[in-house]
Short mmCIF file of C-alpha atoms and ligand atoms in Angstrom, two decimals:
data_model
loop_
_atom_site.label_atom_id
_atom_site.label_comp_id
_atom_site.label_asym_id
_atom_site.label_seq_id
_atom_site.Cartn_x
_atom_site.Cartn_y
_atom_site.Cartn_z
CA MET A 1 123.46 123.23 105.44
CA ALA A 2 123.22 127.21 104.25
CA SER A 3 123.85 127.37 99.93
CA THR A 4 127.25 128.58 100.64
CA VAL A 5 127.97 126.04 102.30
CA ASP A 6 125.53 123.65 99.34
CA ARG A 7 126.96 125.16 96.27
CA VAL A 8 131.46 124.66 98.77
CA TYR A 9 129.96 120.96 99.15
CA MET A 10 129.05 120.13 95.10
CA ARG A 11 131.83 121.55 93.65
CA SER A 12 134.33 119.54 95.98
CA PRO A 13 135.80 115.94 94.72
CA ILE A 14 134.07 113.12 96.77
CA TRP A 15 137.40 112.20 98.56
CA VAL A 16 136.33 116.37 100.26
CA GLN A 17 132.26 115.92 100.76
CA GLN A 18 132.11 112.64 102.35
CA ALA A 19 135.20 114.56 104.85
CA LEU A 20 132.82 117.59 104.19
CA VAL A 21 130.39 115.52 106.18
CA ALA A 22 132.29 113.47 108.73
CA VAL A 23 132.27 116.69 110.05
CA TYR A 24 129.57 118.34 109.75
CA GLY A 25 128.56 114.98 111.37
CA ALA A 26 130.29 115.80 114.07
CA TRP A 27 129.06 119.75 115.12
CA TRP A 28 125.53 118.17 114.23
CA TYR A 29 125.34 115.66 117.21
CA ARG A 30 127.79 117.26 118.72
CA ARG A 31 124.18 120.13 119.11
CA ARG A 32 121.25 117.60 118.83
CA PHE A 33 122.19 114.31 121.19
CA ASN A 34 123.85 116.35 123.94
CA PRO A 35 122.00 116.34 128.11
CA ALA A 36 118.57 118.40 126.48
CA PHE A 37 118.55 115.00 124.50
CA HIS A 38 118.91 112.73 127.18
CA ARG A 39 116.27 114.70 129.39
CA ILE A 40 113.15 115.19 126.22
CA VAL A 41 113.76 111.41 125.36
CA ASP A 42 113.41 110.63 129.40
CA GLU A 43 110.27 113.20 129.99
CA PHE A 44 108.48 111.27 127.26
CA GLU A 45 109.16 108.53 127.66
CA GLN A 46 107.17 108.64 131.91
CA ARG A 47 104.50 110.55 130.09
CA GLU A 48 103.71 107.33 127.76
CA ARG A 49 101.70 105.41 130.19
CA CYS A 50 99.43 107.69 131.13
CA THR A 51 95.73 107.94 131.34
CA ALA A 52 93.98 110.13 128.19
CA ASP A 53 93.77 113.00 131.65
CA GLN A 54 97.34 113.19 132.46
CA PHE A 55 97.98 114.37 129.00
CA HIS A 56 94.92 117.12 129.29
CA ALA A 57 96.02 117.76 131.90
CA TYR A 58 99.96 118.18 130.96
CA GLN A 59 98.78 119.75 127.79
CA ALA A 60 96.46 122.46 129.64
CA THR A 61 99.37 123.52 131.82
CA GLN A 62 101.79 123.29 127.84
CA LEU A 63 98.96 125.35 126.83
CA ALA A 64 98.67 127.86 129.74
CA THR A 65 103.41 128.21 129.03
CA LEU A 66 102.76 128.62 125.62
CA PHE A 67 99.77 131.66 125.87
CA GLY A 68 102.05 133.09 128.71
CA HIS A 69 104.90 133.17 125.53
CA ALA A 70 102.40 134.28 122.60
CA ALA A 71 101.33 136.96 124.14
CA LYS A 72 105.02 138.75 124.14
CA SER A 73 104.71 138.22 119.93
CA ALA A 74 103.90 140.94 117.80
CA TYR A 75 100.68 138.31 115.95
CA TYR A 76 99.68 137.26 118.91
CA LYS A 77 99.43 139.93 121.75
CA PRO A 78 96.33 141.38 119.89
CA LEU A 79 94.38 138.57 119.70
CA LEU A 80 95.20 137.08 123.41
CA THR A 81 94.59 140.33 125.26
CA ALA A 82 91.01 140.16 125.06
CA LEU A 83 90.83 136.59 125.46
CA ASP A 84 89.96 134.42 128.68
CA THR A 85 92.71 131.62 128.86
CA ARG A 86 91.29 129.79 132.18
CA ASP A 87 90.82 126.69 130.60
CA PRO A 88 93.50 126.85 128.17
CA HIS A 89 92.06 123.72 125.87
CA THR A 90 88.39 126.70 124.73
CA ALA A 91 90.93 129.48 125.14
CA LEU A 92 92.48 127.13 122.29
CA ALA A 93 89.66 126.98 119.82
CA LYS A 94 88.87 130.99 119.97
CA LEU A 95 91.74 131.43 117.87
CA PRO A 96 92.35 131.19 114.68
CA PHE A 97 94.29 129.22 112.19
CA LEU A 98 97.62 129.52 111.54
CA THR A 99 98.12 129.27 107.69
CA LYS A 100 101.12 128.18 105.81
CA GLU A 101 100.97 131.59 103.97
CA THR A 102 101.33 134.03 107.29
CA LEU A 103 103.81 132.03 108.40
CA ARG A 104 106.46 132.51 105.67
CA ARG A 105 104.89 135.98 105.04
CA SER A 106 105.40 136.85 109.14
CA ALA A 107 107.62 134.27 110.65
CA THR A 108 109.80 136.84 113.10
CA GLN A 109 106.29 138.68 114.10
CA LEU A 110 106.15 135.20 115.26
CA LEU A 111 108.36 135.67 117.70
CA THR A 112 108.05 135.84 122.11
CA ALA A 113 111.82 137.04 122.67
CA THR A 114 114.90 137.80 120.51
CA PRO A 115 116.49 134.50 119.86
CA PRO A 116 118.87 132.77 122.37
CA ARG A 117 122.61 132.51 121.02
CA GLY A 118 122.45 129.51 119.21
CA THR A 119 119.61 129.81 117.28
CA ILE A 120 119.23 128.28 113.81
CA ILE A 121 116.75 130.26 111.34
CA GLN A 122 115.87 126.62 108.67
CA ARG A 123 113.81 127.73 105.93
CA SER A 124 111.60 125.06 104.14
CA SER A 125 111.25 125.23 100.36
CA GLY A 126 107.06 123.91 101.10
CA THR A 127 105.46 123.98 97.31
CA THR A 128 105.11 127.69 96.06
CA GLY A 129 108.39 129.41 96.83
CA THR A 130 108.76 131.79 99.21
CA PRO A 131 110.27 128.98 102.08
CA SER A 132 108.29 129.61 105.85
CA GLU A 133 111.35 130.45 108.39
CA ILE A 134 111.47 128.56 111.43
CA TYR A 135 114.30 129.47 113.73
CA PHE A 136 115.88 126.84 115.85
CA THR A 137 116.79 126.93 119.17
CA ARG A 138 119.48 123.50 120.93
CA GLU A 139 117.11 122.67 122.74
CA LEU A 140 114.51 122.59 119.78
CA HIS A 141 116.41 120.79 117.74
CA SER A 142 116.89 117.64 120.61
CA PHE A 143 113.84 118.02 121.00
CA GLU A 144 112.88 117.44 116.46
CA LEU A 145 115.15 113.71 117.73
CA ALA A 146 113.96 113.67 120.70
CA VAL A 147 110.59 112.54 121.21
CA PRO A 148 111.11 109.87 117.26
CA GLU A 149 113.80 108.77 119.61
CA ALA A 150 110.93 107.50 122.68
CA ARG A 151 108.04 107.62 119.94
CA ASN A 152 109.45 105.77 116.77
CA LEU A 153 112.96 103.36 117.67
CA ARG A 154 113.13 103.11 120.85
CA TRP A 155 108.82 101.28 120.47
CA ALA A 156 111.30 99.10 117.12
CA GLY A 157 113.32 98.22 118.99
CA VAL A 158 116.36 100.09 117.96
CA ASP A 159 118.45 103.96 118.88
CA TYR A 160 119.98 106.75 117.83
CA ARG A 161 123.19 104.41 118.46
CA SER A 162 122.32 101.49 115.97
CA ARG A 163 123.69 101.56 112.86
CA ARG A 164 122.25 103.46 109.59
CA VAL A 165 121.08 104.28 106.67
CA MET A 166 118.61 106.77 105.22
CA PHE A 167 117.66 107.99 101.82
CA GLY A 168 115.63 110.74 102.61
CA ALA A 169 115.12 114.64 101.13
CA ARG A 170 119.31 115.35 101.31
CA LYS A 171 120.90 116.06 97.44
CA ILE A 172 123.73 114.24 98.98
CA ALA A 173 125.68 113.82 95.30
CA ARG A 174 125.69 116.44 92.53
CA TRP A 175 123.22 115.13 90.17
CA ASP A 176 125.95 114.37 87.08
CA GLN A 177 127.85 111.81 89.42
CA ALA A 178 127.02 108.78 87.22
CA GLU A 179 129.49 106.24 89.51
CA PRO A 180 129.21 105.13 92.85
CA PRO A 181 128.35 105.61 96.12
CA PHE A 182 125.71 106.95 96.03
CA TRP A 183 126.53 108.19 99.24
CA ARG A 184 127.75 109.38 102.19
CA VAL A 185 129.25 108.12 105.50
CA ASN A 186 128.59 110.08 109.15
CA PRO A 187 130.76 107.60 111.06
CA VAL A 188 130.07 110.09 114.49
CA GLU A 189 126.75 109.31 114.11
CA SER A 190 127.15 105.71 112.37
CA MET A 191 124.90 106.73 109.95
CA ALA A 192 124.96 106.44 106.24
CA TYR A 193 123.31 109.04 104.09
CA CYS A 194 122.32 107.42 100.08
CA SER A 195 121.13 109.55 97.17
CA ILE A 196 117.58 108.82 96.54
CA TYR A 197 118.76 110.96 93.29
CA HIS A 198 120.11 108.46 92.34
CA LEU A 199 118.74 105.42 92.31
CA SER A 200 118.29 105.12 88.57
CA PRO A 201 118.50 100.73 87.20
CA LYS A 202 121.34 101.45 85.95
CA ASN A 203 123.31 102.35 89.85
CA MET A 204 120.61 100.45 91.57
CA HIS A 205 123.96 97.21 91.45
CA SER A 206 125.95 99.45 93.73
CA TYR A 207 123.38 100.48 95.87
CA VAL A 208 123.14 96.71 96.90
CA LYS A 209 126.94 95.66 97.33
CA PHE A 210 127.22 99.24 99.24
CA LEU A 211 123.65 97.85 101.91
CA ALA A 212 125.13 94.45 101.92
CA ALA A 213 128.04 95.38 103.60
CA TYR A 214 127.75 98.25 105.84
CA HIS A 215 125.33 95.60 106.84
CA PRO A 216 122.27 98.31 108.47
CA ALA A 217 119.89 98.00 111.87
CA VAL A 218 117.44 100.69 110.73
CA VAL A 219 117.30 101.34 106.93
CA MET A 220 115.25 105.16 107.21
CA GLY A 221 112.94 107.21 104.63
CA TYR A 222 110.79 107.58 102.04
CA PRO A 223 108.64 104.85 101.57
CA ALA A 224 108.54 105.63 97.91
CA SER A 225 112.78 105.04 97.37
CA LEU A 226 112.90 102.05 99.86
CA THR A 227 110.06 100.81 97.67
CA THR A 228 112.54 101.98 93.72
CA LEU A 229 114.90 99.16 95.57
CA ALA A 230 112.67 96.16 97.15
CA SER A 231 111.03 96.49 93.91
CA PHE A 232 114.64 95.31 92.40
CA ILE A 233 116.43 93.10 94.90
CA LEU A 234 113.39 90.82 94.34
CA GLU A 235 112.96 91.40 90.72
CA ASN A 236 116.42 89.83 89.59
CA GLY A 237 115.97 87.61 93.18
CA LEU A 238 118.69 89.48 94.80
CA ARG A 239 119.16 89.33 99.02
CA LEU A 240 119.95 91.33 101.49
CA PRO A 241 120.76 91.09 105.69
CA SER A 242 117.85 91.35 107.27
CA ALA A 243 117.50 94.60 109.50
CA ARG A 244 116.00 95.44 112.22
CA ALA A 245 113.48 98.00 111.55
CA VAL A 246 112.76 100.18 108.53
CA ILE A 247 111.10 103.62 109.27
CA THR A 248 109.98 105.20 106.93
CA THR A 249 108.44 109.05 106.82
CA SER A 250 106.59 111.55 105.09
CA GLU A 251 104.73 109.63 102.06
CA THR A 252 102.24 107.23 102.35
CA VAL A 253 103.44 103.94 103.07
CA THR A 254 100.64 101.59 101.59
CA ALA A 255 100.02 97.72 102.16
CA GLU A 256 101.47 96.78 99.52
CA THR A 257 104.84 99.30 100.30
CA ARG A 258 104.60 97.40 104.22
CA ARG A 259 104.89 94.46 101.70
CA LEU A 260 107.19 94.27 100.26
CA LEU A 261 109.92 96.43 102.62
CA GLU A 262 109.74 93.90 105.06
CA GLN A 263 110.66 90.56 102.81
CA VAL A 264 113.48 92.57 101.92
CA TRP A 265 114.24 93.87 104.93
CA GLY A 266 112.81 90.61 107.17
CA CYS A 267 111.71 92.95 109.93
CA LYS A 268 108.85 95.16 110.30
CA VAL A 269 108.24 98.90 108.96
CA TRP A 270 107.43 101.60 111.70
CA ASP A 271 105.57 104.75 110.13
CA ARG A 272 105.74 107.82 111.59
CA TYR A 273 104.10 111.30 110.24
CA GLY A 274 105.99 114.78 111.39
CA ALA A 275 106.22 118.22 110.59
CA VAL A 276 109.23 120.22 110.10
CA GLU A 277 107.57 122.45 112.45
CA CYS A 278 107.91 120.76 115.25
CA CYS A 279 104.35 120.35 116.13
CA LEU A 280 103.36 117.54 115.80
CA PHE A 281 103.46 114.18 116.57
CA ALA A 282 102.63 110.41 115.45
CA SER A 283 104.19 107.29 114.97
CA GLN A 284 102.92 103.07 114.74
CA CYS A 285 102.85 100.78 118.00
CA GLU A 286 103.70 97.40 118.27
CA HIS A 287 99.90 97.18 116.76
CA GLY A 288 100.52 99.59 113.25
CA ARG A 289 97.88 101.87 114.37
CA TYR A 290 99.14 106.04 115.08
CA HIS A 291 99.51 107.27 117.76
CA VAL A 292 98.46 110.50 118.28
CA SER A 293 102.17 112.51 121.56
CA PRO A 294 98.80 114.14 122.82
CA ASP A 295 103.05 115.72 124.33
CA ALA A 296 104.07 116.75 122.17
CA GLY A 297 100.71 118.51 119.79
CA LEU A 298 97.76 119.35 119.60
CA VAL A 299 96.57 117.82 116.57
CA GLU A 300 92.70 118.38 115.54
CA ILE A 301 91.12 117.41 111.69
CA VAL A 302 89.32 120.04 110.73
CA ASP A 303 87.02 120.11 107.73
CA ALA A 304 87.22 123.04 105.46
CA ALA A 305 85.39 124.98 106.73
CA GLY A 306 87.72 124.65 110.33
CA LYS A 307 84.57 122.99 112.78
CA PRO A 308 86.56 119.03 114.30
CA CYS A 309 85.28 115.97 112.34
CA ALA A 310 84.33 113.73 112.62
CA PRO A 311 86.44 110.49 113.98
CA GLY A 312 86.53 108.72 110.21
CA VAL A 313 85.14 111.60 108.58
CA ILE A 314 88.04 113.62 106.90
CA GLY A 315 89.99 116.87 106.96
CA GLU A 316 92.88 118.78 107.09
CA VAL A 317 95.33 118.33 110.73
CA VAL A 318 96.02 121.27 112.68
CA ALA A 319 98.37 121.17 114.65
CA THR A 320 99.61 123.05 118.17
CA GLY A 321 103.59 122.53 119.04
CA LEU A 322 103.48 122.55 123.25
CA HIS A 323 107.62 123.27 123.55
CA ASN A 324 108.68 126.72 121.11
CA MET A 325 107.72 129.06 123.81
CA LEU A 326 110.32 131.12 121.09
CA GLN A 327 108.08 131.30 117.87
CA PRO A 328 104.74 129.68 118.68
CA LEU A 329 102.75 128.04 116.25
CA ILE A 330 99.35 127.60 116.88
CA ARG A 331 95.97 126.08 115.80
CA TYR A 332 99.10 125.88 113.12
CA ARG A 333 97.59 124.65 109.44
CA LEU A 334 99.68 121.61 108.02
CA GLY A 335 98.22 121.32 104.38
CA ASP A 336 98.00 117.28 105.47
CA ALA A 337 94.64 114.94 105.97
CA ALA A 338 93.88 112.02 108.38
CA ARG A 339 91.19 111.12 109.83
CA TRP A 340 90.15 109.34 113.88
CA ALA A 341 90.06 106.23 114.10
CA VAL A 342 86.04 105.16 115.03
CA ASP A 343 87.86 102.79 117.28
CA GLN A 344 89.55 104.76 119.56
CA SER A 345 91.01 101.60 121.83
CA CYS A 346 94.53 100.45 121.10
CA ALA A 347 95.85 96.51 121.92
CA CYS A 348 99.07 98.41 123.48
CA GLY A 349 96.81 99.91 126.13
CA ARG A 350 98.34 103.62 124.87
CA ALA A 351 96.20 106.91 125.35
CA MET A 352 96.96 108.12 123.09
CA PRO A 353 94.87 109.39 120.26
CA ILE A 354 94.42 107.38 117.41
CA LEU A 355 94.48 108.30 113.71
CA GLU A 356 93.07 105.77 111.40
CA ALA A 357 95.74 106.70 108.63
CA ILE A 358 97.82 109.71 107.45
CA GLU A 359 96.27 110.43 103.83
CA GLY A 360 97.79 112.72 101.48
CA ARG A 361 97.53 116.34 101.19
CA PHE A 362 94.81 117.57 102.16
CA GLU A 363 94.64 119.71 99.05
CA ASP A 364 95.27 116.87 96.68
CA ILE A 365 91.56 114.91 97.92
CA CYS A 366 90.20 114.77 94.95
CA VAL A 367 86.34 115.11 93.84
CA THR A 368 83.53 112.12 92.38
CA PRO A 369 81.20 113.92 90.14
CA ASP A 370 78.49 113.06 92.44
CA GLY A 371 80.29 114.39 95.27
CA ARG A 372 82.40 111.74 97.34
CA GLU A 373 86.53 112.84 98.58
CA VAL A 374 88.73 109.86 97.30
CA LEU A 375 92.23 110.70 98.03
CA ARG A 376 93.56 106.88 98.50
CA PHE A 377 93.90 104.91 95.17
CA ASP A 378 95.43 101.62 96.56
CA THR A 379 92.31 99.52 95.13
CA VAL A 380 92.56 100.57 92.01
CA PHE A 381 95.52 98.74 91.40
CA LYS A 382 94.37 95.63 92.89
CA GLY A 383 95.54 93.01 90.00
CA VAL A 384 97.88 95.38 88.48
CA ALA A 385 101.10 93.41 89.17
CA THR A 386 102.67 95.02 85.77
CA ILE A 387 103.53 98.56 87.20
CA ARG A 388 106.86 100.18 89.08
CA GLU A 389 104.97 103.64 89.71
CA ALA A 390 101.77 106.04 89.64
CA GLN A 391 100.42 108.44 90.25
CA VAL A 392 96.87 109.36 89.91
CA ILE A 393 96.26 113.25 88.78
CA GLN A 394 92.51 114.55 88.79
CA ARG A 395 92.36 117.21 86.10
CA ALA A 396 88.76 118.07 85.29
CA PRO A 397 85.32 116.52 87.73
CA ASP A 398 85.34 113.71 85.65
CA LEU A 399 88.48 113.12 83.64
CA PHE A 400 91.34 111.24 85.92
CA HIS A 401 95.59 110.29 84.34
CA ILE A 402 97.17 107.15 86.00
CA LEU A 403 101.35 108.25 85.31
CA VAL A 404 102.21 104.65 85.00
CA ILE A 405 105.94 103.83 84.99
CA PRO A 406 105.16 100.44 83.57
CA ALA A 407 107.13 97.13 84.62
CA ALA A 408 107.51 94.88 81.83
CA GLY A 409 104.56 92.91 80.79
CA PHE A 410 103.25 95.90 81.02
CA SER A 411 99.43 95.07 78.57
CA ASP A 412 97.10 96.33 77.26
CA ALA A 413 95.03 93.99 79.29
CA ASP A 414 96.59 96.17 82.85
CA VAL A 415 95.10 98.97 81.50
CA ARG A 416 91.46 98.25 81.06
CA THR A 417 91.83 96.98 84.13
CA LEU A 418 92.63 100.02 85.47
CA GLN A 419 89.98 102.00 83.80
CA ALA A 420 87.03 99.70 85.01
CA ASN A 421 88.54 99.70 88.57
CA MET A 422 88.20 103.42 88.29
CA GLN A 423 84.51 103.05 87.38
CA LEU A 424 84.21 99.99 90.12
CA HIS A 425 85.69 102.91 93.01
CA VAL A 426 85.82 105.82 91.51
CA GLY A 427 82.65 106.35 89.99
CA ASP A 428 81.76 107.83 86.59
CA VAL A 429 84.71 109.58 85.40
CA ARG A 430 86.98 108.85 82.15
CA THR A 431 90.05 107.28 82.39
CA GLU A 432 93.92 107.96 80.39
CA ILE A 433 96.77 106.04 81.23
CA VAL A 434 100.23 107.83 80.37
CA ARG A 435 102.68 106.25 79.88
CA VAL A 436 106.50 107.66 81.22
CA THR A 437 109.48 106.47 82.13
CA GLU A 438 109.56 109.35 85.31
CA ILE A 439 108.09 110.85 87.77
CA PRO A 440 108.00 113.89 88.66
CA ARG A 441 109.08 114.40 92.81
CA SER A 442 108.42 117.57 95.13
CA SER A 443 110.75 120.36 95.44
CA SER A 444 112.10 118.79 98.67
CA GLY A 445 111.89 115.24 96.76
CA LYS A 446 108.82 113.15 97.98
CA PHE A 447 106.80 111.28 95.84
CA ARG A 448 102.69 112.39 95.91
CA ALA A 449 100.99 109.55 94.55
CA VAL A 450 97.80 111.49 94.07
CA LEU A 451 97.46 114.94 92.73
CA CYS A 452 94.30 116.82 92.03
CA GLU A 453 94.05 120.18 90.00
CA LEU A 454 90.09 121.04 91.04
CA THR A 455 90.07 124.67 92.13
CA ALA A 456 88.58 125.21 95.84
CA GLU A 457 85.38 126.47 93.97
CA GLN A 458 84.93 123.84 91.86
CA LYS A 459 85.63 120.91 94.68
CA ARG A 460 82.63 123.48 96.86
CA GLY A 461 80.13 122.42 93.95
CA LEU A 462 80.07 118.89 93.78
CA THR A 463 80.17 118.64 97.25
CA GLY A 464 78.16 121.42 98.07
CA ARG A 465 79.11 121.88 101.28
CA VAL A 466 80.82 125.54 102.05
ZN1 LIG B 501 98.49 100.65 120.17
#
């Protein structure tokens, strides 16, 4: 929603907010669930069983079209003029990376034509202030929902018509609203948006009551918010009716999170990975592996020097969107860290490349004094069941803070276990445990399990790599 609409919305009484969500929801529904949406879903379903060669050929065709459009933009024209694009994959590897900073500074320079009527500019805040501007044509908005429809919801056995609740970033209730409802229902889409900013112990019973009455088939949202709710439900011996699928997105899903959510909702968790810029898509199949959709975006994983990482080695995700011809994002550095799986075969039989996991943010890869890179700290919390939420922060090469929101029973013995686990898994570092009542979210409401405060120079010095 535009900022003016947002302001009016936030000042309105709850019944007006509810009416606005219904009206906005109906408009939004028509914009996205249209013939283009169904066409794109069909196309992605048809390509699902392509062989690796067929995917490669499809990418080559899309890349050639993409280069043709990109050559008309101020930014790409000089880069493409002298480039031999007869083999599009080879040509792609010769193009420079597009950084978030360049996208922020030069969003309009990337445009290949005058945006058609009905184009909406979506601004993503990011963490550094200046928003990047992504131009969404009607078609791109349909695409944004069609790919997860084909490769995530339908894999989970549900679809866009299923009754859903969403625990996402959208601010739908005033921060000082003290009484329920902390949700707004969009009846056209059978979707209830729940506020993740009001999930306090005081309000939790009202959420549980609402969910029991609304009985969603699909529970969607940030894993950390769903975990907060699920922990409360289990700790208080409450129950919710089963759902058909839990769909998580945007944050790393740990094994513990998965176990908790599956227990509370009695169904599988289907995690997916995308980007607001629509340049890539990956989702878990029925065997829990993360398949990249090679026909949505071409994904590379590169090291700090920009060289491709071998399978199993953690690096930064770089994506080339194969469908946004108005504002091409070519070799776009997403800032996320991931690894290609060493074993690229999956029992589901899909010939889509497999990511081992999406690890978090590339800049939050911690480096130990002996030069090892660490981003997942799940093992550090083994044997400590008295923590509601925690965040690991690397302050210096040999100093880590673990912020802990303690649950009942958290004791000095737990502190010692955490410190011992850090020694075991991370090495010879000092670990200070800091008890807190709240862990701040990013500007878009995301929970970050790990923060690294080392500079790029410090990391280079420790790893010995350039
Ligand atoms: Zn699979």
